[in-house]
Amino acid sequence: LGTSRSSLFLVYSTVQKMHDAFECIPVVEKLPIQIESIAACGSTLLVGTSKGHLLLYEISSPGDVPSQKFKVELKRTNRNFAKKPIVQLEVIAELGIIISLSDNLVSIHDLDTFGLRCALQKSKGATLFSIDFQVSRPFNVSPPIYQLRMCVVVRRKLELLEWRDGGFEELKADLGLPDIAKSIAWCGDCLCVGFRKDYMLLKTATGETSDLFPTGKQQEPLITPVANGQLALGKDDLSIYVDAASGKPTQRHATTWSEIPVCLAYSQPYLIAVLPSQVEIRTIEPRMLVQSIELLNPRYITVRESLYVASQSTVWRLAPVPPSVQIQQLLQEKHFELALHLAEMIPDGEEGIDKGSCIHDIRYRFAFHLFTQHRFKESLEIFTELSTGPIEVVALYPSLLPAEFRRTIEFPVKPPLLVGAELEKGLVVLTEYLMQKRREFQKPSDSSEDDVVLTERAEMSQIIDTTLLKCYLQTNDALIAPLLRLKDNNCHVVECERVLTKSEKHSELVLLYESKGLHRKALELLLQRAHTKSGPLRGHENMVRYLQRLGPSEIELIMEYSKWILEKHPEAGLKIFTEDISEVEALPRDKVLVFLMSINQDLAVQYLERIISTWKDQTPDFHNQLITLYKNKVDRLWDSQYGNRTAGSEPGELGEYRRRLLDFLESSKFYKPEKLITHFPQGKMFHERALLLGRLNRHEQALAIYALVLKDIDLAKEYCSRTYNKDEFESKDVYLSLFTMYLNPPDFQKLGVTVGSSVAIPTQPNVEAALQVLVEHHERIDTPKALNALPSSTKLESVLQFLVDVVEEQCVQRRHSQVLRSLFWSELLQVEQKRIHMESHCIAISEERLCESCKKRLGTSAFARFPDGRILHFWCFEETTKTKGRLKREM
């Protein structure tokens, strides 16, 4: 039996090498006995031979001998371990046992002495076994709990055993198989069984089976548990990955080997295949060849804490290259995903390695590499997970950051220069990234943040919004306007102004100025573009809409830039001050009125009509001003030939404006007539003056104009109807005044009414008109006063109808009064009767009287009485009735 020495190395070569994941070192060479099986645990290596010998080697570090990779020492040999070849070995150091298969019988030996503990007689005829060993520490309780399960293949059945109290006991009844199993592996509570032609998945709890797929042309099916509850199943030169619980494929692509594997093992993150002439090391995801090591006829492999490969005479140890060395090689080759897997496997707290920083650096390099490969979405997702600053991400793209920012950022290599479709694709992904970052920065900041942090947040927000605008400009310019309309947009004015001007996006530039309060700049641009022959800003409409949005704080600016519109397009210009939007309605109306008066009094009239009729403005000065403007317009249009026409019936503008004036004088309740009366001309506009006099309660003067100047009895009666009020002293005798005015025409000079010399005033009584008023409105005229005012020569027959109507009215009123008196008297009697009835009831509360609800004495407490005589404490009553509404109904 020979042992390895540092100078005895089998010549081998590594081909197709991506990097060195393992270093292949021979530890046992040129054994004179054929190796049939190997097993390892910790520093212990067990070798089973064709003659039933068992060899135990101690593989340790070389100590002070730098020329040796490992110190190999044969610790123990047992020539009588078995009578036949040891075809399978497993060692469980934690339990101190060796499990072996020889002569179709599973045996349990002591690890320390090689002594036989027991032979599992029930396993006679076994061809294969598989173990599942788990170590758990519930609630970190020491010592750990070990669980060992074993499945033994005996002809066409499976025996399930469990280690209990120093021996194997039956876990459950044997499970039948359709054929003899050639390979088997545990995975959780499931067993994957490989037959000569196909694979099957078996649930140990229920015995339920499911067929998977054929094994292919290979002689022996291969089953290898890998990470995340997966199984690698061999099919010819492929390894197909399935979920151990459902049997469904988990990877889109299988692993392809250069030859059909002899056996497989998994050492995270690598899948190692023993081929007829070499060992191949590959990764599952990403799918790549890592290392290929040529060996002489390798046949066996075992992996626990250490990884060993054996031929019939030699055992090699595949010692993993330190992760830090592998990672450096992988980073140079740009295999970042595998480097990340290795970094995650580094034990926490390992000396000289900051695991967190290492993983962060690899992911950062990976994200940058993905960007160079134009895999923008994946790249920016990783940058987001790493919390990489937006400035650093934006700097990857050309021409999005100012030069001073780009100079401060360093990348592993120079970022690629994106152009054309690739640039557009990258900018679309960047837009999504920036929108996500924008939402994060819009969240309320912590009140504890100092000024420096707040300033940095503001700068970052400005860069994000400015970059977004640039991205939209190159990918979808329809989104620029919505961004600029956001109240919280933080675009950098100078930079955005530059790129928008360069791209001739004048509408968007106006929105930028507006959002930043640069209204004069916006208006200058609108004014400049309004006189162009083409473009979205030509014409005055855009400036009108802009001025309407400014509000009262910018009234001076509004008046300055609206003047040219009012002069050239009066109707559109007036909308700046009359549109139904809150900003326009809030403008200072006195300033607007003065401004419009300076341009065009007709515009001022329309403005006043708008604020009074639509916005219901009740300011007396505005009402007075509108009346004055109407009067001035009528004055300018007055023609003496229309003097005899009814007011408002004149043709053209004169009639229209006079009707407006009359209607407004009648309908408005807020003008000040005392301020207006003196401004109306004396020899015309008598109807208007009469309305003003009536508003001043100077009814005699108003009636004198209607009855004697205008000689329109209908207008006079209409005025009386409008002003009559029997409860007011000034207006209760208005019909009597009209009556007496027809009987005794007054002296206009004494009355205080000036009508001019051109107007003929009647001086003779108009008895017919007086009697008409008397008959038609007898109920509103004081009868004695009216009779006293009649001339003594008046015939009785002329006032007969008046007297009959008066007598009939008096009779009706008397009968009405009598009926009311009778009704009131009846109501009085009913109330009195009800009072007597209510006072006849007596409620006696003695010291023994109890509350019907709580059964306690009432005493002097407040109480309530129901109609049926029950008496309760008042609070008991409230509790019973629940609501005050019911309290009122019951009482």
GROMACS .gro file of C-alpha atoms in nm, residues 845 856-864 871-875:
model
   15
  845ILE     CA    1  -9.467   6.134   4.555
  856LYS     CA    2  -8.517   5.267   4.429
  857ARG     CA    3  -8.697   5.545   4.615
  858LEU     CA    4  -8.779   5.852   4.415
  859GLY     CA    5  -8.726   6.097   4.703
  860THR     CA    6  -8.676   6.448   4.571
  861SER     CA    7  -8.510   6.337   4.247
  862ALA     CA    8  -8.630   6.448   3.909
  863PHE     CA    9  -8.881   6.204   3.763
  864ALA     CA   10  -9.079   6.130   3.449
  871ILE     CA   11  -9.315   5.694   3.728
  872LEU     CA   12  -8.938   5.658   3.677
  873HIS     CA   13  -8.628   5.845   3.778
  874PHE     CA   14  -8.549   6.083   3.498
  875TRP     CA   15  -8.214   5.916   3.426
   0.00000   0.00000   0.00000
